């Protein structure tokens, strides 16, 4: 039966997500997840058609679209909140489509809760997003300047130039949406993306999967989609011409058709057999015991919407709100004249297709971009990692077979080098550390290794202080010692650890009391130059 009531929107208890439900109560559930900086309205153009067949639950990321500002710091945490939301509604099994970070949440669920997912669409998504440095850098910019730089630069990352030029109202909608996102939640989501990397786990995704990507997406483009398809067994690829990152907005009809086709034809009614005795292990090591597969429960009626959003409650399901909710902004709706929702067509004439619309193409034969030649390790060695030289074999002595090796107990003090390198890259940034490690020639290599092992592996790794405090201590010590090169690097690290420029200045002011104003003044000059450079919006 078609749900004729006002689209249900949620109250949002802690550790769940704000959501809205459209579609018949007794239909199979399709969960739809947004990209970073957007709200559930990014899917408005798909809903009329999807909600004809599925009960569509759309959710907002924390602090987005007026959802409570409870930052989630990892993709798994977002997935856990979604599962808690669905559990609260009695939803066991569902299809899932997510855009970008929304796709990452879906892929993570496919790895940790495979029995919950019937089908998966990864839209403009990736197994890893850019570089960790890039997303941490966004955190630095937002902490210092607020959301404005991200808001102003969003349209050029999200839309093709032709579309942005033809659709100023939608550009304005995008800018406003990012601008009204809670900064702490946005930064937390950037941290989540920085740490997200499931490249080694793709082969374990056993849910029927479609990777869908805009041909002109420069954030997570066709290359990333091909990596997903090459890694996920049986996955299909669809490349949408004339679309950039927010393909569901820019090419609504094509994306809707692809999703309808995928979820109509690749829906796994029964879950795959439970995994072998070892529980499903997450990339981060947590595990979920193989669960029984309860029949899909009824969808309970959620609590009435308490309107946590600054936007008015969405319109009724039967006559879905034109995209986006026109009351969200005083200005005319960003999509201008609403296109009839039953047959949403592209708003701007798309540029001439550069690639055919790959409808559910069979898995690309191409290897993953980063796959190695046969016989080589599939992952390139971590930059800076040390390969242990193998001792040359002793000339054989047939009369004296080698003594059987003593079983060796694992050392209670494992070599902290690898841990140190990980923390050093995390704190100072992968790129600068890799550059420095690569520069360390035979002469400097020993020192570089000692510093990594000792300072980072044995001191920065200790639990007694958090990273912010350690960053402040490092600044004070380097300033008082006059180590200005290292102070510059650690000013970057302090910003990445979450200190604001004002806090860094406070640290240096107080340092001056104990080490003398000339030393502090030199430090202020160096730190100031770094801060100006690091906090300048980069688009
Ligand atoms: O869209 C996402 O969820 C992550 C990718 C991204 O950061 C998009 C953007 O550049 O704003």
XYZ file of C-alpha atoms and ligand atoms in Angstrom:
550
model
C 0.000 0.000 0.000
C 1.296 3.420 -0.895
C 2.151 5.535 2.133
C 0.082 8.658 1.669
C 1.131 10.293 4.887
C 3.517 13.122 5.145
C 6.983 11.754 4.542
C 8.121 10.550 7.869
C 11.009 12.361 9.367
C 12.752 11.442 12.514
C 13.437 12.744 15.910
C 17.068 11.978 16.371
C 18.152 10.288 19.564
C 21.885 10.351 20.180
C 23.844 7.817 18.147
C 21.231 7.541 15.457
C 20.766 9.595 12.310
C 18.124 12.036 11.169
C 16.090 10.395 8.436
C 13.029 10.652 6.274
C 10.945 7.809 4.864
C 8.917 7.823 1.634
C 7.073 5.047 -0.131
C 4.750 2.146 0.587
C 4.948 0.747 4.091
C 5.072 -2.852 2.946
C 7.688 -2.385 0.206
C 11.280 -3.565 0.533
C 13.466 -0.911 2.112
C 16.014 1.097 0.168
C 18.358 3.259 2.233
C 19.889 6.275 0.512
C 22.922 8.104 1.859
C 24.198 11.630 1.074
C 27.612 12.990 0.183
C 29.705 15.262 2.366
C 28.207 18.733 2.800
C 24.822 17.785 1.326
C 21.477 16.758 2.806
C 18.882 14.166 1.901
C 17.523 16.710 -0.582
C 20.328 15.741 -2.942
C 18.157 12.693 -3.756
C 14.876 14.587 -4.242
C 14.869 13.974 -7.970
C 15.196 10.214 -7.540
C 12.543 9.798 -4.841
C 9.298 9.898 -6.826
C 10.378 6.970 -8.933
C 12.245 4.991 -6.286
C 9.409 5.415 -3.795
C 7.050 3.796 -6.277
C 8.739 0.465 -5.691
C 10.708 0.759 -2.489
C 10.226 2.218 0.927
C 13.011 4.766 0.726
C 14.776 5.891 3.869
C 17.061 8.860 3.353
C 19.341 10.063 6.108
C 21.422 13.129 6.889
C 24.974 13.090 8.140
C 25.389 14.537 11.651
C 25.320 18.338 11.627
C 24.084 18.408 8.021
C 20.601 19.593 7.038
C 19.842 20.640 10.588
C 20.617 17.201 12.054
C 21.991 17.304 15.603
C 25.651 18.264 15.691
C 27.062 15.049 17.113
C 30.275 14.521 15.154
C 31.094 11.006 13.979
C 34.799 10.524 13.468
C 34.888 7.419 11.289
C 32.920 5.854 8.474
C 32.302 2.849 10.742
C 30.798 5.134 13.386
C 28.438 6.577 10.790
C 27.552 3.014 9.749
C 26.920 2.064 13.370
C 24.563 5.028 13.775
C 22.727 4.040 10.622
C 22.372 0.454 11.833
C 21.078 1.722 15.192
C 18.567 3.899 13.313
C 17.397 0.958 11.204
C 17.273 -1.357 14.229
C 15.057 1.186 15.940
C 12.685 0.983 12.976
C 12.744 -2.826 12.852
C 14.435 -2.791 9.460
C 16.648 -5.816 9.032
C 17.366 -6.210 5.359
C 17.644 -3.386 2.871
C 19.158 -2.182 -0.371
C 21.572 0.714 -0.114
C 22.635 3.531 -2.431
C 25.076 6.172 -1.222
C 26.905 9.048 -2.817
C 30.588 9.562 -2.038
C 30.946 9.302 1.774
C 27.417 7.889 1.666
C 28.818 5.159 -0.594
C 31.695 4.587 1.803
C 29.149 3.953 4.552
C 27.429 1.394 2.303
C 30.683 -0.372 1.456
C 31.593 -0.486 5.137
C 28.194 -2.011 5.934
C 28.695 -4.571 3.179
C 31.917 -5.619 4.921
C 30.687 -5.580 8.510
C 26.987 -6.419 8.137
C 26.798 -8.377 4.891
C 23.616 -10.183 5.937
C 21.756 -6.849 6.213
C 22.374 -5.708 2.629
C 20.359 -7.001 -0.312
C 21.999 -4.806 -2.937
C 24.455 -1.938 -3.082
C 25.004 1.086 -5.330
C 28.172 3.116 -4.809
C 27.599 6.477 -6.447
C 30.628 8.741 -6.980
C 32.384 6.784 -4.304
C 35.756 5.215 -3.742
C 37.708 2.658 -1.741
C 39.904 5.543 -0.592
C 39.299 9.270 -0.906
C 42.157 11.387 -2.215
C 44.939 11.521 0.308
C 44.609 11.641 4.071
C 46.608 14.891 3.999
C 44.063 16.518 1.695
C 41.113 15.812 3.983
C 43.000 16.758 7.150
C 43.941 20.005 5.407
C 40.247 20.723 4.896
C 39.854 20.394 8.658
C 42.565 23.009 9.171
C 40.888 25.410 6.752
C 37.426 24.977 8.295
C 38.693 25.273 11.861
C 40.273 28.596 10.954
C 37.874 30.107 8.436
C 34.585 28.335 9.092
C 32.535 26.698 6.341
C 32.620 29.595 3.911
C 35.653 28.529 1.831
C 34.327 24.983 1.463
C 30.894 26.351 0.587
C 32.176 28.729 -2.071
C 34.379 26.084 -3.682
C 31.815 23.250 -3.568
C 30.098 23.923 -6.912
C 33.310 23.578 -8.910
C 33.990 20.207 -7.247
C 30.408 18.989 -7.572
C 29.168 20.126 -10.982
C 30.487 20.420 -14.502
C 31.265 23.972 -15.539
C 28.494 23.903 -18.148
C 25.893 22.851 -15.601
C 27.038 25.377 -13.003
C 26.837 28.162 -15.578
C 23.353 27.124 -16.652
C 21.986 26.556 -13.138
C 22.926 29.452 -10.853
C 20.060 28.668 -8.473
C 21.344 25.166 -7.924
C 24.837 26.491 -7.405
C 23.423 28.807 -4.748
C 21.531 25.907 -3.167
C 24.784 23.932 -2.953
C 26.685 26.851 -1.448
C 23.996 27.466 1.171
C 23.817 23.788 2.053
C 27.539 23.584 2.784
C 27.568 26.942 4.554
C 24.879 25.801 6.992
C 26.685 22.530 7.828
C 28.032 22.282 11.358
C 31.822 22.825 11.099
C 32.774 20.276 13.783
C 30.678 17.609 12.065
C 32.165 18.495 8.678
C 35.699 18.277 10.103
C 34.878 14.929 11.729
C 33.573 13.640 8.389
C 36.819 14.790 6.724
C 38.757 12.864 9.391
C 36.584 9.852 8.621
C 37.407 10.140 4.919
C 41.114 10.651 5.648
C 41.212 7.356 7.529
C 38.958 5.400 5.167
C 40.782 2.831 3.047
C 39.144 -0.448 2.086
C 41.226 -1.185 -1.006
C 42.476 -4.422 0.499
C 38.955 -5.478 1.533
C 37.003 -5.035 -1.690
C 37.236 -8.741 -2.541
C 35.181 -9.554 0.560
C 32.145 -7.559 -0.575
C 29.594 -10.197 -1.491
C 26.572 -7.967 -2.083
C 25.480 -7.331 -5.698
C 27.105 -3.986 -6.399
C 26.854 -1.228 -8.976
C 29.525 1.484 -9.120
C 28.020 4.562 -10.733
C 30.082 7.620 -11.562
C 29.880 10.875 -13.453
C 32.198 10.822 -16.458
C 33.488 14.244 -15.421
C 33.768 13.662 -11.681
C 37.133 15.025 -10.582
C 36.679 14.173 -6.892
C 36.048 10.444 -7.184
C 36.117 9.847 -10.899
C 35.816 6.909 -13.260
C 39.286 5.685 -12.212
C 38.086 5.205 -8.638
C 34.899 3.523 -9.848
C 36.950 1.119 -11.967
C 39.043 0.246 -8.932
C 35.829 -0.590 -7.061
C 34.550 -2.711 -9.927
C 37.826 -4.550 -10.380
C 37.960 -5.325 -6.661
C 34.344 -6.219 -5.843
C 33.385 -9.620 -7.229
C 30.740 -9.323 -9.941
C 30.315 -5.556 -9.588
C 28.935 -3.562 -12.526
C 30.008 -0.140 -13.732
C 27.880 2.727 -15.016
C 29.495 5.918 -16.268
C 27.098 8.842 -16.648
C 28.062 11.394 -19.302
C 27.672 15.072 -18.556
C 27.919 14.647 -14.808
C 30.470 15.530 -12.195
C 30.510 14.509 -8.506
C 26.857 15.141 -7.648
C 25.614 13.027 -10.525
C 22.169 12.428 -8.938
C 21.578 16.193 -9.049
C 23.226 16.924 -12.382
C 21.811 13.980 -14.331
C 18.770 12.945 -12.312
C 16.995 10.921 -14.983
C 20.021 8.842 -15.946
C 20.935 8.143 -12.329
C 17.344 7.241 -11.442
C 17.132 4.805 -14.351
C 20.400 3.172 -13.406
C 19.372 2.770 -9.773
C 15.934 1.428 -10.645
C 17.488 -1.062 -13.020
C 20.123 -2.147 -10.529
C 17.825 -2.593 -7.551
C 15.155 -4.297 -9.676
C 17.563 -6.843 -11.114
C 20.299 -7.310 -8.521
C 18.438 -7.740 -5.249
C 19.637 -10.675 -3.196
C 16.509 -11.914 -1.425
C 18.317 -14.183 0.970
C 21.561 -13.353 2.633
C 24.701 -15.217 1.652
C 25.691 -18.078 3.971
C 27.177 -16.887 7.215
C 30.912 -16.436 7.075
C 33.233 -19.260 8.082
C 34.046 -19.523 11.820
C 36.205 -16.418 11.973
C 33.867 -13.492 12.370
C 33.690 -10.828 9.705
C 36.543 -8.521 10.463
C 36.389 -4.860 9.766
C 39.244 -3.003 8.203
C 39.830 -1.483 11.602
C 39.812 -4.846 13.313
C 36.466 -4.876 15.110
C 34.331 -7.851 14.389
C 30.747 -8.854 14.268
C 29.729 -12.430 15.060
C 27.915 -14.235 12.298
C 24.318 -13.310 12.938
C 21.148 -15.248 12.346
C 19.221 -13.735 9.498
C 15.852 -12.736 10.838
C 13.125 -12.176 8.328
C 12.720 -8.514 7.510
C 10.743 -7.002 10.333
C 7.855 -4.658 9.893
C 8.750 -1.034 9.493
C 7.630 0.626 12.660
C 6.203 4.094 12.502
C 8.875 6.483 13.649
C 8.191 9.099 16.233
C 6.629 12.253 14.853
C 9.138 14.678 13.486
C 10.279 17.221 16.014
C 11.571 19.432 13.228
C 15.204 19.561 14.264
C 16.053 21.163 10.952
C 16.147 24.855 10.197
C 14.172 23.932 7.115
C 10.435 23.410 7.269
C 9.184 19.845 7.354
C 9.300 18.211 3.937
C 6.175 17.977 1.892
C 3.776 15.079 1.623
C 4.906 11.920 -0.038
C 2.007 11.741 -2.453
C 2.991 15.048 -3.974
C 6.687 15.114 -3.273
C 8.347 18.388 -2.552
C 9.854 19.857 -5.650
C 13.571 19.715 -5.416
C 14.737 21.195 -3.190
C 12.159 22.182 -0.648
C 11.389 25.669 -1.945
C 10.843 26.995 1.543
C 14.374 26.096 2.499
C 15.609 29.369 1.098
C 13.800 32.621 0.730
C 15.047 32.927 -2.824
C 13.383 30.942 -5.613
C 14.048 27.219 -5.336
C 17.530 26.359 -6.454
C 16.240 24.104 -9.141
C 14.273 26.894 -10.622
C 11.095 25.780 -12.282
C 10.432 22.316 -10.973
C 10.597 19.668 -13.636
C 7.639 17.283 -13.526
C 8.777 14.769 -10.976
C 7.429 11.707 -12.689
C 9.876 12.090 -15.495
C 12.753 14.084 -14.152
C 14.842 15.176 -17.045
C 18.183 16.841 -17.079
C 17.831 20.486 -16.257
C 20.637 21.747 -18.368
C 21.281 20.236 -21.733
C 24.191 17.957 -21.004
C 27.328 18.445 -22.973
C 27.785 16.021 -25.826
C 28.399 12.614 -24.284
C 32.042 11.803 -24.169
C 31.509 8.207 -23.140
C 28.579 5.927 -23.791
C 26.226 5.541 -20.863
C 27.558 2.296 -19.463
C 24.386 0.616 -18.309
C 25.353 -2.125 -15.944
C 28.410 -2.948 -17.881
C 30.018 -6.251 -16.971
C 32.986 -6.017 -14.660
C 35.759 -4.114 -16.321
C 38.566 -6.397 -17.300
C 41.013 -3.686 -16.329
C 43.101 -4.410 -13.266
C 42.849 -2.025 -10.343
C 44.839 1.099 -10.966
C 47.303 0.145 -8.319
C 47.569 -3.583 -8.958
C 51.027 -4.975 -9.245
C 52.551 -7.192 -11.860
C 52.073 -10.924 -11.297
C 54.350 -12.253 -8.665
C 54.826 -8.884 -7.043
C 53.229 -7.819 -3.802
C 49.872 -6.277 -4.591
C 50.450 -3.313 -2.290
C 53.401 -1.062 -2.906
C 55.664 -0.975 0.110
C 54.741 1.821 2.500
C 56.954 4.739 1.686
C 59.807 4.732 4.071
C 59.331 1.169 5.205
C 62.527 -0.773 5.617
C 62.875 -4.099 3.854
C 64.911 -6.423 6.013
C 67.883 -7.691 3.993
C 67.873 -11.450 3.672
C 71.032 -13.140 4.903
C 72.823 -15.037 2.149
C 72.268 -18.770 2.444
C 75.016 -20.729 4.121
C 76.686 -23.188 1.776
C 74.854 -26.452 2.337
C 76.444 -29.137 4.512
C 74.662 -32.417 3.908
C 76.322 -34.085 6.896
C 74.912 -31.538 9.307
C 71.292 -30.720 8.724
C 70.399 -27.384 10.235
C 69.082 -27.592 13.765
C 65.316 -27.179 13.877
C 64.428 -23.615 14.563
C 63.495 -22.821 18.158
C 59.882 -21.785 18.318
C 60.040 -18.095 19.005
C 57.528 -16.448 21.310
C 56.224 -13.099 20.057
C 58.348 -10.343 21.503
C 56.631 -8.388 24.301
C 58.346 -5.282 22.865
C 57.733 -5.303 19.121
C 59.942 -3.006 17.075
C 58.238 0.400 17.282
C 59.595 1.571 13.906
C 56.442 0.811 11.893
C 54.206 2.290 14.577
C 56.463 5.336 14.745
C 56.332 5.831 11.001
C 52.542 5.603 11.034
C 52.233 8.176 13.831
C 54.828 10.460 12.270
C 52.980 10.440 8.929
C 49.697 10.954 10.715
C 50.939 13.916 12.763
C 53.227 15.668 10.276
C 51.472 14.626 7.068
C 52.229 11.724 4.749
C 53.720 13.766 1.921
C 56.326 15.725 3.934
C 57.412 12.654 5.880
C 57.723 10.575 2.728
C 59.780 13.347 1.118
C 62.041 13.548 4.141
C 62.462 9.794 4.401
C 63.256 9.563 0.712
C 65.843 12.330 1.094
C 67.630 10.539 3.940
C 70.597 9.076 2.073
C 73.044 6.585 3.516
C 74.351 9.288 5.817
C 71.041 10.450 7.282
C 69.111 7.181 7.160
C 70.288 5.892 10.525
C 69.278 9.086 12.294
C 65.941 9.256 10.513
C 65.225 5.696 11.573
C 66.224 6.336 15.169
C 64.031 9.423 15.388
C 61.093 7.529 13.901
C 61.550 4.590 16.211
C 62.223 6.552 19.377
C 60.494 9.941 19.176
C 57.432 8.724 17.295
C 57.256 5.003 18.055
C 58.094 5.251 21.739
C 57.094 8.755 22.845
C 54.369 10.186 20.614
C 52.745 6.747 20.801
C 52.303 6.930 24.576
C 48.790 7.168 25.973
C 49.503 9.720 28.706
C 48.749 12.857 26.645
C 46.425 13.447 23.735
C 47.725 14.628 20.358
C 46.708 18.263 20.869
C 48.616 18.477 24.121
C 51.677 16.775 22.651
C 51.519 19.204 19.726
C 51.477 22.184 22.138
C 54.393 20.747 24.138
C 56.392 20.257 20.931
C 55.753 23.865 19.867
C 56.887 25.249 23.206
C 60.012 23.118 23.306
C 61.029 23.874 19.712
C 60.404 27.603 20.167
C 62.480 27.784 23.313
C 65.321 25.859 21.653
C 65.210 28.087 18.574
C 64.638 25.100 16.259
C 62.738 27.085 13.698
C 62.693 24.559 10.844
C 61.173 21.927 13.049
C 58.876 24.551 14.552
C 57.426 25.193 11.082
C 56.705 21.494 10.585
C 55.185 21.242 14.047
C 53.021 24.304 13.500
C 51.491 22.384 10.582
C 51.141 19.365 12.845
C 49.466 21.460 15.551
C 46.891 22.739 13.060
C 46.237 19.191 11.889
C 45.860 18.074 15.500
C 43.095 20.632 15.930
C 44.826 23.621 17.572
C 43.497 26.879 16.235
C 45.836 29.704 15.212
C 44.729 31.586 18.345
C 45.705 28.637 20.538
C 49.078 28.345 18.821
C 49.685 32.016 19.497
C 48.781 31.477 23.173
C 51.315 28.636 23.383
C 54.037 30.885 21.976
C 53.080 33.826 24.211
C 53.394 31.653 27.285
C 56.607 30.099 26.008
C 58.090 33.588 25.793
C 57.656 34.020 29.538
C 60.086 31.178 30.195
C 62.452 31.204 27.233
C 62.699 34.923 26.506
C 60.859 37.235 24.150
C 63.419 37.167 21.291
C 63.099 33.380 20.929
C 59.331 33.579 21.165
C 59.217 36.437 18.684
C 61.193 34.414 16.101
C 58.818 31.533 16.703
C 55.773 33.769 16.228
C 57.162 34.937 12.873
C 57.750 31.387 11.635
C 54.466 30.004 12.957
C 52.584 32.988 11.544
C 53.930 32.383 8.052
C 52.974 28.706 8.234
C 49.503 29.518 9.532
C 48.877 32.017 6.742
C 49.924 29.451 4.179
C 48.057 26.501 5.691
C 44.778 28.183 6.416
C 44.388 29.857 3.055
C 41.423 28.158 1.364
C 42.619 25.892 -1.440
C 39.342 25.141 -3.069
O 31.444 14.043 -1.247
C 31.937 13.356 -0.348
O 31.234 12.718 0.439
C 33.409 13.265 -0.218
C 34.095 13.886 -1.341
C 34.104 15.353 -1.176
O 34.774 15.799 -0.297
C 33.299 16.183 -2.055
C 33.731 17.597 -1.966
O 34.763 17.911 -2.567
O 33.094 18.382 -1.280
